[in-house]
Short mmCIF file of C-alpha atoms in Angstrom, two decimals:
data_model
loop_
_atom_site.label_atom_id
_atom_site.label_comp_id
_atom_site.label_asym_id
_atom_site.label_seq_id
_atom_site.Cartn_x
_atom_site.Cartn_y
_atom_site.Cartn_z
CA MET A 20 -4.15 7.72 -33.59
CA ALA A 21 -5.23 7.62 -30.10
CA ALA A 22 -5.88 4.08 -28.48
CA PRO A 23 -9.13 2.84 -28.15
CA SER A 24 -10.89 3.56 -24.62
CA MET A 25 -12.07 0.57 -22.74
CA LYS A 26 -15.72 1.10 -23.95
CA GLU A 27 -14.42 1.26 -27.47
CA ARG A 28 -12.44 -2.18 -27.01
CA GLN A 29 -15.30 -3.84 -25.30
CA ALA A 30 -17.65 -2.74 -28.15
CA CYS A 31 -15.77 -4.05 -30.50
CA TRP A 32 -15.05 -7.35 -29.15
CA GLY A 33 -18.92 -7.67 -28.81
CA ALA A 34 -19.31 -7.09 -32.23
CA ARG A 35 -16.65 -9.54 -33.28
CA ASP A 36 -18.11 -12.28 -31.18
CA GLU A 37 -21.66 -11.50 -32.31
CA TYR A 38 -20.52 -11.77 -36.24
CA TRP A 39 -18.58 -14.70 -35.35
CA LYS A 40 -21.29 -16.53 -33.66
CA CYS A 41 -23.36 -15.88 -36.29
CA LEU A 42 -20.62 -17.08 -38.77
CA ASP A 43 -20.56 -20.23 -36.85
CA GLU A 44 -24.24 -20.89 -36.82
CA ASN A 45 -24.68 -19.95 -40.69
CA THR A 46 -21.46 -21.87 -42.45
CA GLU A 47 -23.61 -22.51 -45.51
CA ASP A 48 -24.94 -18.84 -46.01
CA ALA A 49 -22.66 -16.03 -44.48
CA SER A 50 -24.70 -13.45 -46.47
CA GLN A 51 -27.24 -13.84 -43.15
CA CYS A 52 -24.41 -11.95 -41.36
CA LYS A 53 -24.12 -8.94 -43.25
CA ASN A 54 -25.54 -6.42 -40.50
CA LEU A 55 -23.17 -7.95 -37.85
CA ARG A 56 -20.15 -7.37 -40.31
CA SER A 57 -21.44 -3.78 -40.50
CA SER A 58 -21.60 -3.37 -37.11
CA PHE A 59 -18.46 -5.13 -36.61
CA GLU A 60 -16.38 -3.03 -39.32
CA SER A 61 -18.08 0.14 -37.31
CA SER A 62 -16.94 -0.58 -34.02
CA CYS A 63 -13.78 -1.57 -34.49
CA PRO A 64 -10.75 0.07 -36.22
CA GLN A 65 -9.44 -1.00 -39.26
CA GLN A 66 -6.38 -2.39 -38.54
CA TRP A 67 -8.02 -4.59 -35.67
CA ILE A 68 -10.76 -5.85 -38.37
CA LYS A 69 -7.73 -7.20 -40.36
CA TYR A 70 -6.18 -9.05 -37.43
CA PHE A 71 -9.42 -10.52 -36.44
CA ASP A 72 -10.46 -12.04 -39.85
CA LYS A 73 -7.03 -13.54 -40.29
CA ARG A 74 -7.21 -14.83 -36.48
CA ARG A 75 -10.43 -16.60 -37.29
CA ASP A 76 -9.31 -18.22 -40.54
CA TYR A 77 -6.39 -19.60 -38.87
CA LEU A 78 -8.13 -20.50 -35.83
CA LYS A 79 -11.04 -22.56 -38.04
CA PHE A 80 -7.83 -24.13 -39.83
CA LYS A 81 -5.95 -25.17 -36.51
CA GLU A 82 -9.60 -26.59 -35.65
CA LYS A 83 -10.14 -28.48 -38.92
CA PHE A 84 -6.35 -29.86 -39.01
CA GLU A 85 -6.75 -31.16 -35.25
CA ALA A 86 -9.91 -32.78 -35.84
CA GLY A 87 -7.92 -34.88 -38.90
CA GLU A 88 -10.00 -33.31 -41.51
CA ILE A 89 -7.32 -31.78 -42.96
CA GLN A 90 -4.03 -33.50 -43.68
CA PRO A 91 -0.72 -31.87 -44.47
CA PRO A 92 0.60 -32.14 -48.37
CA LYS A 93 2.80 -35.21 -49.08
CA THR A 94 6.12 -34.82 -50.47
CA THR A 95 8.11 -36.73 -52.54
CA SER A 96 11.62 -36.59 -52.88
CA LYS A 97 13.12 -36.55 -56.25
CA SER A 98 16.43 -37.55 -56.69
#
């Protein structure tokens, strides 16, 4: 598989950014972003979509963790 051209990469990143913005604006109802998800999927290679989905999950987790909304699990030592 050949690497995407610069125009294809820019189209992919633009579609990803629009989709992520929609998700941020519609946190309660992600179904409103279906069309943007389809555009994202048709603009990007499948491997990139998988990577970007995982990256978004990680960034959202990190954001909540740094804001103190998520605490690490408390471990107890059993002797």
